[in-house]
Structures are given as C-alpha cells and as structure tokens.
Amino acid sequence: MGLKIIVLAKQVPDTRNVGKDAMKADGTVNRAALPAIFNPEDLNALEQALRIKDKYPGSTVTLLTMGPGRAADVIREGLFRGADDGVLLTDRAFAGSDTLATSYAISCAVRKIKKFDLIIAGRQAIDGDTAQVGPQVAEKLGIPQVTYGEEIYSAEKGKVSMKRRLERGVETVECPMPSVVTINSSAAPCRPRNAKLVMKYKHAQTITERQNQSEDYIDLTQDRPYLNIPEWSVADIESDHEMLGLSGSPTKVKKIENVVFQAKEARHIQANDEDIEELVKELIANHTIG
Amino acid sequence: MDNIFVICEIEDGKVADVSQELLTKGRSLANQLNCKLEALALGHKLKGIEEHIFPYGADIVHVGDDKRLEPFTTLPYTSVIVDLFKREKPQIALLGATTMGRDLGPRVSSALQSGLTADCTALEIGDHEDKKAKKNYKNLLYQIRPAFGGNIVATIINPDCRPQMATVREGVMKKEVFSKSHKGEVKDVDVKSILKPEDEVVKVIERHIEKNRINIKNSSIIISGGYGMGSKENFSVLYELAEVLGGEVGASRAAVDAGFAEHDRQVGQTGVTVRPKLYIACGISGQIQHTAGMEESSMVIAINNDPGAPINKLADYVMTGDVMEIIPKLIKAYRKNTK
Ligand SMILES: Cc1cc2nc3c(=O)[nH]c(=O)nc-3n(C[C@H](O)[C@H](O)[C@H](O)COP(=O)(O)OP(=O)(O)OC[C@H]3O[C@@H](n4cnc5c(N)ncnc54)[C@H](O)[C@@H]3O)c2cc1C
Ligand SMILES: Cc1cc2nc3c(=O)[nH]c(=O)nc-3n(C[C@H](O)[C@H](O)[C@H](O)COP(=O)(O)OP(=O)(O)OC[C@H]3O[C@@H](n4cnc5c(N)ncnc54)[C@H](O)[C@@H]3O)c2cc1C
C-alpha cells in the first residue's frame, strides 16, 4: 500500500563555501553574496523519501518549505528529482521565527495537508545550525520522532524501521507511523535531477511568481495543474497568530557579531636546525614541553 | 523554584564528561544568581550515581530509576522531564549537545513552549532592555553560540519563557571538582506514576556503541595535522612527535575526511574543543570551523608552507616551510636537549 510522505526542506545560504568573494573588506561575511541552496541534509531526506516511493508503489512525496517567495526554487528542485508536489508556506507574519515558531507554523501546514504517514526532515539546517525543528514539529503534532537517521529499511504494517547514526555508534529502531524522521548527511546522497522531470516541471510556479511573468504560463497551467505550486499564507492555515513569527518566538537574538580574525603578534621561526633548536630550548625552559 | 537544572547523561553507570562540565558551569551560574543547582539523572540501575554528581557542586540530585529509561528513547525521557519541570519551575536548564541532548532538548522545549538555544559556546548572566515594550529584564542567561556555519556569533536571550534552555557541546566548558566531600540531597522521581504505555512506542532493536578510545581533550599537548600532511602515512611523524612530547594527535576535518585520521581526533566546531598548553597545527589552513575548537590553547605553533595561511594570525610561533621537513627537525632538537 502506498504511503504519503512529507519532506521538510529549507532554502539556506551556502554557508559552507564562504569564499574570498563573499568576504567584505573588514573580514566579515557578506551574507547577501552567498547563493541560496537546498539545505544539504534535506536532500538526503528527500532521497530516503524517494526510495520509499520506489519500494511501495502508490506512495507520494510532498515537499513543504517555509520561507520567502524565492524558496519556491526548493520545490522545483524537488520536483525535478522525483517529488510529486510541494507547498510553499510564505507570509510576512512568519518573519523572525525561532525554531519553535517555525515548527508551529510547519505543524499547522501539516495539519492542513491532513493525511500523512511519515514526515522526513533533514537533521540540521546549515544557517541556523540548531537541529531543533524536526523534534519540535513531532512534539507539536503529538507523534513520535526518530533523529539522526541514516537509512530507512522499511515502512510497512504501520511501522518504520531504520538505522540511526549516533556519535559513537549505530542503532536500529522501530517506530510506529505517523512519525517524524530526521536524516543525517551520512545517509545516501540524493539522486540527480531527472531530465524528463525537468522538462515537465520547469514552468512550475507559485501564483506570485506567475503574476510577475508573461501570460503564456497562465494558459499552460490551465490544462497542466501540476505546474501550480500552492502558496499558503497565514490565512490558509489554522493557527494561533500569537504563536507565529516574533511573538511566538521565546528566543530573541540580542546581538550578532561577525567573526573576524584578530591578528596577534607572532614570532617567525626559520625552518633551519639552529632556529628550531632555539625554539625547543625556549619551550623546555618555560615548561611548555619536557 | 527558579533553580538551575542540569540534565545529566549517563553512560554505563557513569556520568558523561559533558554533564560534569555543565554542572561546573551551573555551579558558578547558581552562585551568581544566588539559587540552587539541581541535577537530574535518568536511567536504570543508578544506585550511587549521585557520587559522580555531588562533587561538581549539585545541591539536589533527582534520580529517576526505571528499566524503561535504559537505553535512552525520546518519549519517556520527555514525559519525566516535562513533569518535573512543571512542578519545579527551573529558571535555567542545561543539556549536553550530544545525540541525546539534541534529540531530547527540542522535544522538551516544544512541550513547555520555552526557548532552546543550541550549541552554546559561552553562558553568561546579564541584563536586557526591551526598548519597544519598555521593559527591563535582570539576570537573563546570555546564550552565546556560533551560527551560519561558524561565520557569526550570536547572543540569544529568552526574556519571558522559563526555563531558559541551552545545549552545550562536550569539551566546551571546563570541568572542575567543586569539592570532593560536597554532599546534597537525593530525591527520587516517581517514574512509574508518570510514564504511560504510549511513551514506549519506539523500540530500540539493536545498538552498537563504541567506547571512546581516543581522548585528545584531556591532553595538555596536541599535535594536529591537516590536509597539508598529504597522506595517512605522513601522519606517522605527528605520532612520533606526540610520543616524544607526551601529547596526542589531533586533526582537521579535511584530514579526517581524507582518511588521514580517525574522527575522534577531529578538532573544531563539529569535533572536539580543546584548550591544551601547546597546540601545534601542521598543514592546517585555519578555517574558522577549525579554530573555533582550539583558539583557547595557551600556546599555538603553526607550521605551514603558505606564509599567508589564516592560522598564522592566531599563532604565537609561525614556521613557514614543508611540514615533512620541519617535524623531524623538531623531534631531533627535542631529543638532543632532553635526556
Ligand atoms: C544567528 C542565529 C542564531 C539562532 N539561534 C537559534 C537558537 O539557538 N534557537 C532557536 O530556537 N532559534 C534560533 N535561530 C532561529 C532559527 O535559525 C530559525 O528559526 C530557523 O528558521 C529554523 O532553525 P534552523 O535553521 O536551525 O533549522 P534546523 O532545526 O537545523 O532544521 C532542521 C530541519 O528542519 C526542517 N526545516 C527547518 N526550517 C524549515 C523551513 N523554514 N521550512 C521547511 N523545513 C524546515 C528541515 O528539514 C531542516 O533540515 C537563530 C537564528 C539566527 C540567525
Ligand atoms: C558546518 C561546518 C563544520 C566544520 N567543522 C569543522 C571542524 O570541526 N574541524 C575542522 O577542522 N574543520 C571543520 N570544517 C571544515 C573547515 O571549514 C575546513 O574545510 C577545514 O578545517 C580545512 O582543513 P585543513 O586546514 O586541514 O585543509 P586545507 O584548508 O586544505 O589546508 C591545508 C593547509 O596545508 C598547507 N600545506 C599544504 N602542504 C603543506 C606542506 N607540505 N607543508 C606545510 N603546509 C602545507 C596549505 O598551505 C594549507 O594552509 C567545517 C566546515 C563546515 C561547513
């Protein structure tokens, strides 16, 4: 029997490759210069979902992302790789969300989707770096969670069986569905885009995107409804507004400092025998070594 | 009420290092805030566990002993902690940023609708003025953490919700015995009355946990190799130097990824944080994620063939040249000057 899987995916700035061109003159990061990408571990999560879809015919994979309008890229990317559809959750009211407010908004959107067997998320996003959203969504929905997943072995008879990769070992666990699973980067990499799917979905857009486009696409979507990426705002989900955005966020950022390398006075030692010996004598004399 | 709680992690009947580090930090915060330090130990067969907790300064140890609490699974732990916190109303709760803490912390914080700050590198007490709401807050926990892949450091506060929850990685805080003879009160947690059958739905079928064999954290001299070492074979000169100096070998992530060294040796944001007396960085460029784990070393020697390597900026001694030539010279010079 087919399963209904929701994959949580976040669009993030590529903080792993802060190259020279992304550095400002004062040695701090120019965040605007970082490309927006599909959060890496969310791609691992998507792959696990697609494998379930391959294994259990009739299964579907829905991507859910919360973010600004351009986060629709994440949904298109997922469609190109085999997801069936996706929802963009976007509203100014979500701005300033901490992980708790993010999880609350996501859980409200999941409730609107209604039927699902598994929610698969990445372990951690590479910008906020907290790994909190998965477990918090599970708690908000009142369902169990399995974190640090590396491989889903099976999802049948109401149970998901999977391997977890822990700091110093592995664990096999069994968990009833529906549940939330988070996936590590040590899991299988995501399959590449499929050329046919790229052809099929390259004009998939949200209504906001389409309004800024030429009219041809509006016509396209009339007989190809799959090109519509649903866009949900606060008005589309049932929620307590106090629990969204800034007001729903217990944690506040008081201060942000860019990390700048401070130069300190270093002594330069020549790499010849004499200077090295001098250094060693000095370190022995001041009890650093010996 | 209003005390500080440390959720301890127990491995094979022993309290994890990270929990003892948090107890040490918790003790100093409790002194500053003039409140009590309480610890929570959950698991099975915990008899005598308080002996590993009181010396770090806890005033009260809550012990929840039940076979359903071993091995760790999220739901039973969450139920017990949420129940306890609702009664005890701590102002601060600290957990290790381990696979357990990072699984449990967010679940508990969500159930209590209280904030959680991940992977803090410093915890301080301070005040806050909310200009918009015209409110002044005294004695909040400043939760300082790197984000954005280590490129920024943020100070996070949680003005209105309690407890203020934070996770901290192993090795980030210092562990210090408060007093060997310090004793406090042990309180039993009535686990039986709290746990419900639905807490037990997740089953651990199999578990393989390796013992931490390599422990570079406690070494006062660390010789670390990076991608610039070139190969696993070349790492042998580092082991030789470590042996003559009585130190341990560390590594950068690039070196670990390339298979030059085991993951347990990785220093940095996603490895261990070390603060040895002497840190020798060999063929390591000094990216922020690496330096985050070693910048508090008392003395740093950088050996790199690039005179502009970023690591040189935080080094006390810079040696520019090929690491495979310099290390043997260091070994020779040391042998010659010590007998
Ligand atoms: C400097 C800084 C520090 C911060 N520190 C904290 C903090 O300590 N505590 C805190 O509560 N908040 C913090 N935040 C806010 C937090 O980063 C945001 O709430 C963020 O939107 C979600 O957290 P994350 O990026 O850490 O995601 P994670 O919890 O690391 O994400 C885990 C997984 O959840 C899913 N997911 C997460 N966000 C989305 C989304 N928008 N749409 C779809 N799926 C998603 C993905 O599958 C992802 O892989 C901080 C923000 C900044 C800028
Ligand atoms: C989220 C995140 C977390 C991370 N966590 C960590 C972490 O915990 N720890 C960590 O280390 N990294 C971490 N990294 C990776 C980090 O960004 C760097 O990629 C890594 O530290 C680089 O390792 P390296 O200095 O060994 O390699 P490189 O940057 O490749 O540097 C090699 C250096 O060796 C020098 N060299 C080359 N040949 C020789 C020679 N013959 N003699 C002398 N010198 C030579 C070169 O000049 C160069 O400076 C993380 C990255 C991310 C995104």
Short mmCIF file of C-alpha atoms in Angstrom, two decimals, chain A residues 20 261 263 268, chain B residues 284-287 302-315 318-321:
data_model
loop_
_atom_site.label_atom_id
_atom_site.label_comp_id
_atom_site.label_asym_id
_atom_site.label_seq_id
_atom_site.Cartn_x
_atom_site.Cartn_y
_atom_site.Cartn_z
CA LYS A 20 37.00 35.21 -0.69
CA PHE A 261 40.32 37.10 12.63
CA ALA A 263 45.98 39.22 14.24
CA HIS A 268 58.59 33.81 12.98
CA ILE B 284 46.22 23.24 8.69
CA SER B 285 44.98 26.38 6.97
CA GLY B 286 43.00 27.61 9.97
CA GLN B 287 39.42 27.90 8.77
CA ALA B 302 51.70 26.95 13.18
CA ILE B 303 53.68 25.01 10.61
CA ASN B 304 52.55 25.79 7.08
CA ASN B 305 54.21 26.32 3.72
CA ASP B 306 51.93 29.25 2.97
CA PRO B 307 53.12 32.37 4.81
CA GLY B 308 49.62 33.83 4.40
CA ALA B 309 47.75 30.91 5.99
CA PRO B 310 44.99 32.25 8.31
CA ILE B 311 46.21 30.00 11.15
CA ASN B 312 49.32 32.18 11.39
CA LYS B 313 47.17 35.02 12.68
CA LEU B 314 46.46 33.28 15.92
CA ALA B 315 49.79 31.56 16.30
CA VAL B 318 54.96 30.71 12.87
CA MET B 319 57.18 28.32 10.98
CA THR B 320 56.97 28.62 7.23
CA GLY B 321 58.06 25.56 5.30
#
